[in-house]
Coordinates of C-alpha atoms in Angstrom, one line a residue:
X10 CA 39.7 -31.8 -45.1
X11 CA 38.2 -33.9 -42.3
X12 CA 37.1 -31.6 -39.5
X13 CA 37.4 -32.4 -35.8
X14 CA 33.6 -32.8 -35.3
X15 CA 33.4 -35.2 -38.2
X16 CA 36.3 -37.3 -36.8
X17 CA 34.6 -37.6 -33.4
X18 CA 31.2 -38.5 -34.9
X19 CA 32.8 -41.4 -36.8
X20 CA 34.6 -42.9 -33.8
X21 CA 31.8 -44.9 -32.3
X22 CA 32.2 -47.9 -34.6
X23 CA 36.0 -47.6 -34.4
X24 CA 36.0 -47.8 -30.6
X25 CA 33.5 -50.6 -30.5
X26 CA 35.6 -52.6 -33.0
X27 CA 38.8 -52.0 -31.1
X28 CA 37.3 -53.1 -27.8
X29 CA 35.8 -56.2 -29.4
X30 CA 39.2 -57.2 -30.7
X31 CA 41.0 -56.8 -27.4
X32 CA 43.6 -59.6 -27.0
X33 CA 43.3 -62.1 -24.2
X34 CA 46.7 -61.9 -22.5
X35 CA 46.2 -64.7 -20.0
X36 CA 49.4 -66.4 -21.2
X37 CA 52.7 -64.9 -22.3
X38 CA 54.7 -66.4 -25.2
X39 CA 56.7 -68.4 -22.7
X40 CA 53.5 -70.0 -21.4
X41 CA 53.6 -68.3 -18.1
X42 CA 50.6 -66.5 -16.8
X43 CA 51.2 -62.7 -17.1
X44 CA 47.8 -61.2 -17.0
X45 CA 44.2 -62.2 -17.0
X46 CA 42.4 -60.1 -19.6
X47 CA 39.0 -61.7 -19.5
X48 CA 36.0 -59.5 -18.5
X49 CA 35.1 -59.6 -14.9
X50 CA 32.3 -62.0 -14.1
X51 CA 30.2 -62.6 -11.0
X52 CA 32.2 -65.7 -10.3
X53 CA 35.5 -63.9 -10.1
X54 CA 34.5 -60.6 -8.5
X55 CA 37.8 -59.1 -9.6
X56 CA 38.2 -55.5 -10.7
X57 CA 38.8 -55.0 -14.4
X58 CA 40.9 -52.2 -15.8
X59 CA 40.7 -51.5 -19.5
X60 CA 43.7 -49.6 -20.9
X61 CA 43.6 -48.0 -24.3
X62 CA 46.7 -47.8 -26.5
X63 CA 47.3 -46.4 -30.0
X64 CA 49.2 -49.4 -31.2
X65 CA 50.3 -52.7 -29.6
X66 CA 53.8 -51.7 -28.7
X67 CA 53.3 -51.2 -25.0
X68 CA 51.1 -54.3 -24.6
X69 CA 53.7 -56.5 -26.2
X70 CA 56.7 -55.2 -24.2
X71 CA 54.8 -55.2 -20.9
X72 CA 53.9 -58.9 -21.5
X73 CA 57.5 -59.8 -22.4
X74 CA 58.9 -58.0 -19.3
X75 CA 56.9 -60.3 -17.0
X76 CA 55.9 -57.5 -14.7
X77 CA 52.2 -58.4 -14.8
X78 CA 52.6 -61.9 -13.3
X79 CA 50.3 -62.4 -10.3
X80 CA 48.3 -59.2 -11.1
X81 CA 45.5 -58.9 -8.5
X82 CA 42.9 -57.5 -11.0
X83 CA 41.8 -58.2 -14.6
X84 CA 43.6 -56.2 -17.2
X85 CA 42.3 -55.7 -20.7
X86 CA 44.1 -53.8 -23.6
X87 CA 42.3 -52.0 -26.4
X88 CA 44.1 -50.7 -29.5
X89 CA 42.4 -47.5 -30.5
X90 CA 44.5 -45.3 -33.0
X91 CA 44.6 -41.6 -32.5
X92 CA 44.1 -39.3 -29.5
X93 CA 40.6 -38.2 -30.6
X94 CA 39.5 -41.8 -30.6
X95 CA 41.1 -42.4 -27.1
X96 CA 39.1 -39.5 -25.8
X97 CA 35.9 -40.8 -27.4
X98 CA 36.5 -44.2 -25.8
X99 CA 37.1 -42.6 -22.4
X100 CA 34.0 -40.4 -22.6
X101 CA 31.9 -43.5 -23.6
X102 CA 33.4 -45.5 -20.8
X103 CA 34.7 -48.1 -23.3
X104 CA 38.1 -47.8 -21.6
X105 CA 39.3 -46.6 -18.1
X106 CA 42.7 -45.3 -19.1
X107 CA 43.9 -43.9 -22.4
X108 CA 47.2 -42.9 -24.0
X109 CA 47.3 -39.4 -25.4
X110 CA 49.8 -36.6 -25.9
X111 CA 50.7 -34.3 -23.1
X112 CA 48.8 -31.4 -24.8
X113 CA 45.6 -33.4 -25.6
X114 CA 43.6 -32.3 -22.5
X115 CA 44.8 -28.8 -22.9
X116 CA 43.0 -28.5 -26.2
X117 CA 40.1 -30.5 -24.9
X118 CA 39.6 -28.3 -21.8
X119 CA 40.2 -25.1 -23.9
X120 CA 37.3 -26.0 -26.1
X121 CA 35.0 -27.5 -23.5
X122 CA 31.4 -26.0 -23.2
X123 CA 31.7 -25.9 -19.4
X124 CA 34.4 -24.8 -17.0
X125 CA 36.7 -27.5 -15.8
X126 CA 37.6 -27.6 -12.1
X127 CA 39.2 -30.3 -10.0
X128 CA 35.7 -31.6 -9.2
X129 CA 34.2 -31.3 -12.7
X130 CA 37.1 -32.3 -15.0
X131 CA 35.8 -35.4 -16.7
X132 CA 39.3 -36.7 -17.5
X133 CA 42.7 -36.1 -15.9
X134 CA 46.2 -37.0 -16.8
X135 CA 47.5 -39.3 -14.1
X136 CA 51.0 -40.1 -15.3
X137 CA 53.5 -38.9 -17.9
X138 CA 56.2 -40.9 -19.7
X139 CA 59.1 -39.5 -21.7
X140 CA 62.4 -40.6 -23.1
X141 CA 65.0 -39.4 -20.5
X142 CA 67.6 -38.8 -23.2
X143 CA 67.3 -35.2 -24.4
X144 CA 69.0 -36.1 -27.7
X145 CA 65.9 -37.9 -28.9
X146 CA 63.7 -35.3 -30.6
X147 CA 60.7 -37.1 -31.8
X148 CA 58.2 -34.5 -33.1
X149 CA 58.7 -32.6 -36.3
X150 CA 57.3 -30.5 -39.1
X151 CA 58.8 -31.9 -42.3
X152 CA 58.4 -31.1 -46.0
X153 CA 58.9 -33.2 -49.1
X154 CA 62.2 -32.2 -50.7
X155 CA 60.6 -31.9 -54.2
X156 CA 58.5 -28.9 -53.0
X157 CA 61.6 -26.8 -52.6
X158 CA 60.3 -25.5 -49.2
X159 CA 63.3 -24.0 -47.4
X160 CA 61.7 -22.0 -44.5
X161 CA 58.6 -21.8 -42.5
X162 CA 57.5 -18.8 -44.5
X163 CA 57.4 -21.0 -47.6
X164 CA 54.5 -23.0 -46.1
X165 CA 51.9 -20.6 -47.2
X166 CA 49.3 -22.2 -49.5
X167 CA 50.7 -25.7 -49.0
X168 CA 48.8 -28.9 -48.2
X169 CA 49.7 -29.7 -44.5
X170 CA 48.9 -33.1 -43.0
X171 CA 48.5 -33.8 -39.3
X172 CA 45.8 -35.1 -37.0
X173 CA 43.5 -33.6 -34.3
X174 CA 44.6 -33.9 -30.7
X175 CA 47.9 -34.8 -29.1
X176 CA 51.5 -33.8 -29.8
X177 CA 51.2 -34.1 -33.5
X178 CA 48.5 -31.4 -33.5
X179 CA 50.4 -29.2 -31.2
X180 CA 53.5 -29.4 -33.4
X181 CA 51.3 -28.3 -36.3
X182 CA 49.8 -25.4 -34.4
X183 CA 53.1 -24.1 -33.1
X184 CA 54.9 -24.5 -36.4
X185 CA 52.1 -22.7 -38.2
X186 CA 52.1 -19.9 -35.6
X187 CA 55.9 -19.6 -35.8
X188 CA 55.5 -19.2 -39.6
X189 CA 53.0 -16.4 -39.0
X190 CA 50.2 -18.3 -40.8
X191 CA 46.5 -18.8 -40.0
X192 CA 44.6 -22.0 -40.9
X193 CA 43.1 -20.1 -43.9
X194 CA 46.7 -19.4 -45.2
X195 CA 47.3 -23.2 -45.8
X196 CA 45.3 -26.3 -46.9
X197 CA 44.9 -28.3 -43.7
X198 CA 44.7 -32.1 -44.1
X199 CA 43.4 -33.2 -40.7
X200 CA 43.1 -36.9 -40.4
X201 CA 42.1 -39.4 -37.8
X202 CA 45.6 -40.3 -36.5
X203 CA 49.3 -39.8 -37.1
X204 CA 49.7 -42.9 -39.3
X205 CA 47.1 -41.6 -41.7
X206 CA 48.7 -38.2 -41.8
X207 CA 52.1 -39.7 -42.4
X208 CA 50.7 -41.8 -45.2
X209 CA 49.2 -38.8 -46.9
X210 CA 52.5 -37.1 -46.7
X211 CA 54.8 -39.9 -47.9
X212 CA 52.4 -40.7 -50.8
X213 CA 52.6 -37.1 -52.0
X214 CA 49.0 -36.1 -51.1
X215 CA 50.4 -33.4 -48.7
X216 CA 53.4 -31.1 -49.0
X217 CA 54.0 -30.7 -45.2
X218 CA 53.6 -33.1 -42.2
X219 CA 53.5 -32.5 -38.5
X220 CA 53.9 -35.4 -36.2
X221 CA 56.2 -38.2 -35.1
X222 CA 59.5 -38.4 -36.9
X223 CA 59.4 -42.2 -36.7
X224 CA 56.4 -42.4 -39.0
X225 CA 58.3 -40.7 -41.8
X226 CA 61.9 -41.6 -40.9
X227 CA 62.5 -43.7 -44.0
X228 CA 61.6 -40.8 -46.2
X229 CA 63.8 -38.5 -44.2
X230 CA 66.7 -40.9 -44.3
X231 CA 66.4 -41.3 -48.0
X232 CA 66.3 -37.6 -48.7
X233 CA 62.8 -37.6 -50.0
X234 CA 61.8 -35.3 -47.2
X235 CA 63.6 -33.2 -44.6
X236 CA 62.8 -31.7 -41.2
X237 CA 62.0 -28.1 -41.2
X238 CA 61.6 -27.7 -37.4
X239 CA 61.6 -30.0 -34.4
X240 CA 58.7 -29.8 -32.0
X241 CA 60.9 -29.9 -29.0
X242 CA 62.6 -26.7 -30.3
X243 CA 59.2 -25.1 -30.2
X244 CA 58.9 -25.7 -26.5
X245 CA 56.9 -29.0 -26.6
X246 CA 57.4 -31.3 -23.7
X247 CA 57.0 -34.3 -25.9
X248 CA 55.6 -36.7 -23.3
X249 CA 52.9 -39.3 -23.5
X250 CA 50.2 -39.1 -20.9
X251 CA 48.1 -41.7 -19.3
X252 CA 44.6 -40.2 -19.0
X253 CA 41.8 -41.6 -16.8
X254 CA 38.2 -40.7 -16.2
X255 CA 37.4 -38.8 -13.0
X256 CA 35.1 -41.6 -11.8
X257 CA 38.0 -44.1 -12.2
X258 CA 40.3 -41.9 -10.2
X259 CA 37.7 -41.5 -7.5
X260 CA 36.7 -45.1 -7.3
X261 CA 38.6 -46.9 -4.5
X262 CA 38.9 -50.2 -6.2
X263 CA 39.6 -48.9 -9.7
X264 CA 42.1 -46.4 -8.3
X265 CA 43.9 -49.1 -6.4
X266 CA 44.1 -51.2 -9.6
X267 CA 45.4 -48.2 -11.6
X268 CA 48.1 -47.5 -9.0
X269 CA 49.2 -51.2 -9.2
X270 CA 49.3 -51.0 -13.0
X271 CA 51.5 -47.9 -12.9
X272 CA 53.8 -49.4 -10.3
X273 CA 54.4 -52.4 -12.5
X274 CA 54.7 -50.2 -15.5
X275 CA 57.5 -48.3 -13.8
X276 CA 59.4 -51.6 -13.3
X277 CA 58.7 -52.4 -17.0
X278 CA 60.5 -49.2 -18.1
X279 CA 63.6 -50.3 -16.1
X280 CA 63.4 -53.7 -17.9
X281 CA 62.9 -52.0 -21.3
X282 CA 66.1 -49.9 -21.1
X283 CA 68.2 -53.0 -20.3
X284 CA 66.7 -55.2 -23.0
X285 CA 66.6 -53.1 -26.1
X286 CA 67.7 -56.1 -28.2
X287 CA 64.6 -58.0 -27.0
X288 CA 62.4 -55.0 -27.7
X289 CA 63.8 -54.8 -31.2
X290 CA 62.8 -58.5 -31.8
X291 CA 59.3 -57.8 -30.5
X292 CA 58.9 -54.9 -32.8
X293 CA 60.0 -57.0 -35.8
X294 CA 57.8 -60.0 -34.9
X295 CA 54.7 -58.3 -33.4
X296 CA 54.7 -54.9 -35.1
X297 CA 56.1 -56.2 -38.4
X298 CA 58.8 -53.5 -38.6
X299 CA 62.1 -53.8 -40.5
X300 CA 65.1 -54.4 -38.3
X301 CA 66.3 -50.9 -39.0
X302 CA 62.9 -49.4 -38.1
X303 CA 62.6 -51.6 -35.0
X304 CA 66.1 -50.5 -33.8
X305 CA 65.0 -46.8 -34.0
X306 CA 61.7 -47.2 -32.3
X307 CA 63.2 -49.3 -29.5
X308 CA 65.7 -46.6 -28.7
X309 CA 63.2 -43.7 -29.0
X310 CA 60.5 -45.5 -27.0
X311 CA 62.6 -46.1 -23.9
X312 CA 61.0 -44.0 -21.2
X313 CA 60.6 -43.0 -17.6
X314 CA 57.8 -41.4 -15.7
X315 CA 57.9 -37.6 -15.2
X316 CA 56.5 -36.3 -11.9
X317 CA 53.4 -34.2 -12.0
X318 CA 54.6 -31.3 -10.0
X319 CA 54.6 -27.5 -9.9
X320 CA 57.3 -27.3 -12.6
X321 CA 55.3 -29.4 -15.0
X322 CA 52.2 -27.3 -14.3
X323 CA 54.1 -24.2 -15.0
X324 CA 55.5 -25.5 -18.3
X325 CA 52.1 -26.8 -19.5
X326 CA 50.4 -23.6 -18.6
X327 CA 52.2 -21.8 -21.5
X328 CA 49.2 -22.2 -23.7
X329 CA 48.5 -18.6 -24.6
X330 CA 49.8 -19.4 -28.1
X331 CA 46.8 -21.8 -28.6
X332 CA 44.4 -19.1 -27.5
X333 CA 46.0 -16.5 -29.8
X334 CA 45.9 -18.9 -32.8
X335 CA 42.2 -19.7 -32.1
X336 CA 42.8 -23.4 -31.4
X337 CA 41.3 -23.1 -28.0
X338 CA 38.5 -20.7 -27.2
X339 CA 39.3 -19.6 -23.6
X340 CA 42.0 -19.3 -21.0
X341 CA 42.3 -22.4 -18.8
X342 CA 43.9 -23.6 -15.6
X343 CA 46.0 -26.6 -16.6
X344 CA 46.4 -27.8 -13.0
X345 CA 42.7 -29.0 -12.9
X346 CA 43.4 -31.6 -15.6
X347 CA 46.4 -33.0 -13.7
X348 CA 46.1 -35.6 -10.9
X349 CA 49.0 -35.9 -8.5
X350 CA 47.4 -38.9 -6.8
X351 CA 49.8 -41.4 -8.4
X352 CA 53.1 -39.6 -8.1
X353 CA 54.2 -41.8 -5.2
X354 CA 54.0 -44.9 -7.4
X355 CA 55.3 -43.4 -10.7
X356 CA 58.3 -41.3 -9.5
X357 CA 58.6 -42.1 -5.8

């Protein structure tokens, strides 16, 4: 088992490597200028916004959509797998904005050594994206068919793969709680990111998996594994959050750049939904997916922004289960980790 502290300690080199390998997106594949990703220099004087992502999917579809043409600031992408690594990169100021699950900051605040307020919260979620089609249920707890696990109660004593932070972890916690099990009742296999957890499961090194269905879909389709419970049926919102540091949100120039980025991203999602065939080709060519896998991920990745409003706060505040299970150490106020500053550009 790799514990959360050990994961965070090992992330420095990973973050540095990811930033060093950021792609220069000054030209799109068509040859048109779509974004200048070079670092800001004294000669340009332009603001630079560094956006972390857990894979290159968003970067590639945004470039293809053309929404970044004429961008008035420098944009740099960084591929940093896993929500824990995204947080580490945000804290170290290696990135300005990161992509995490909608529950990541809940766990982070719930285990913080100091009380978060609107003024002291080091990171806030500034936008949420989610597939608008309720039929897409993307988070699961699944088991290998050969284990003969039929119910949640059968999970006792089994090797259970997931990763710290984000929606994968929340799916694990809620599934375990619904089964009436404590961490000591199972063999947790907590890895750096969802891909590693899925690999441990599909290779037979774990009996149970909690995370994205897409990561294990081929095994599910073939009958090698099956879904025991869907995360959405456990009350999970299932949205991805754009998280930014407090100093980025508070800086006039950086905040203006972030608002512009989110505005263009909103246009990108409209393009995305109308061009799934193009997205599929991108996933095959740039993400090296099979056509079948690309078709699934193109459909499930279609998204729209969700407003950060009182209803969202109320839904996200249902975190008592995490306190009862011991996954957070104190009661928290979810609203302090949510910034409504960018609602006007994400949802109108």
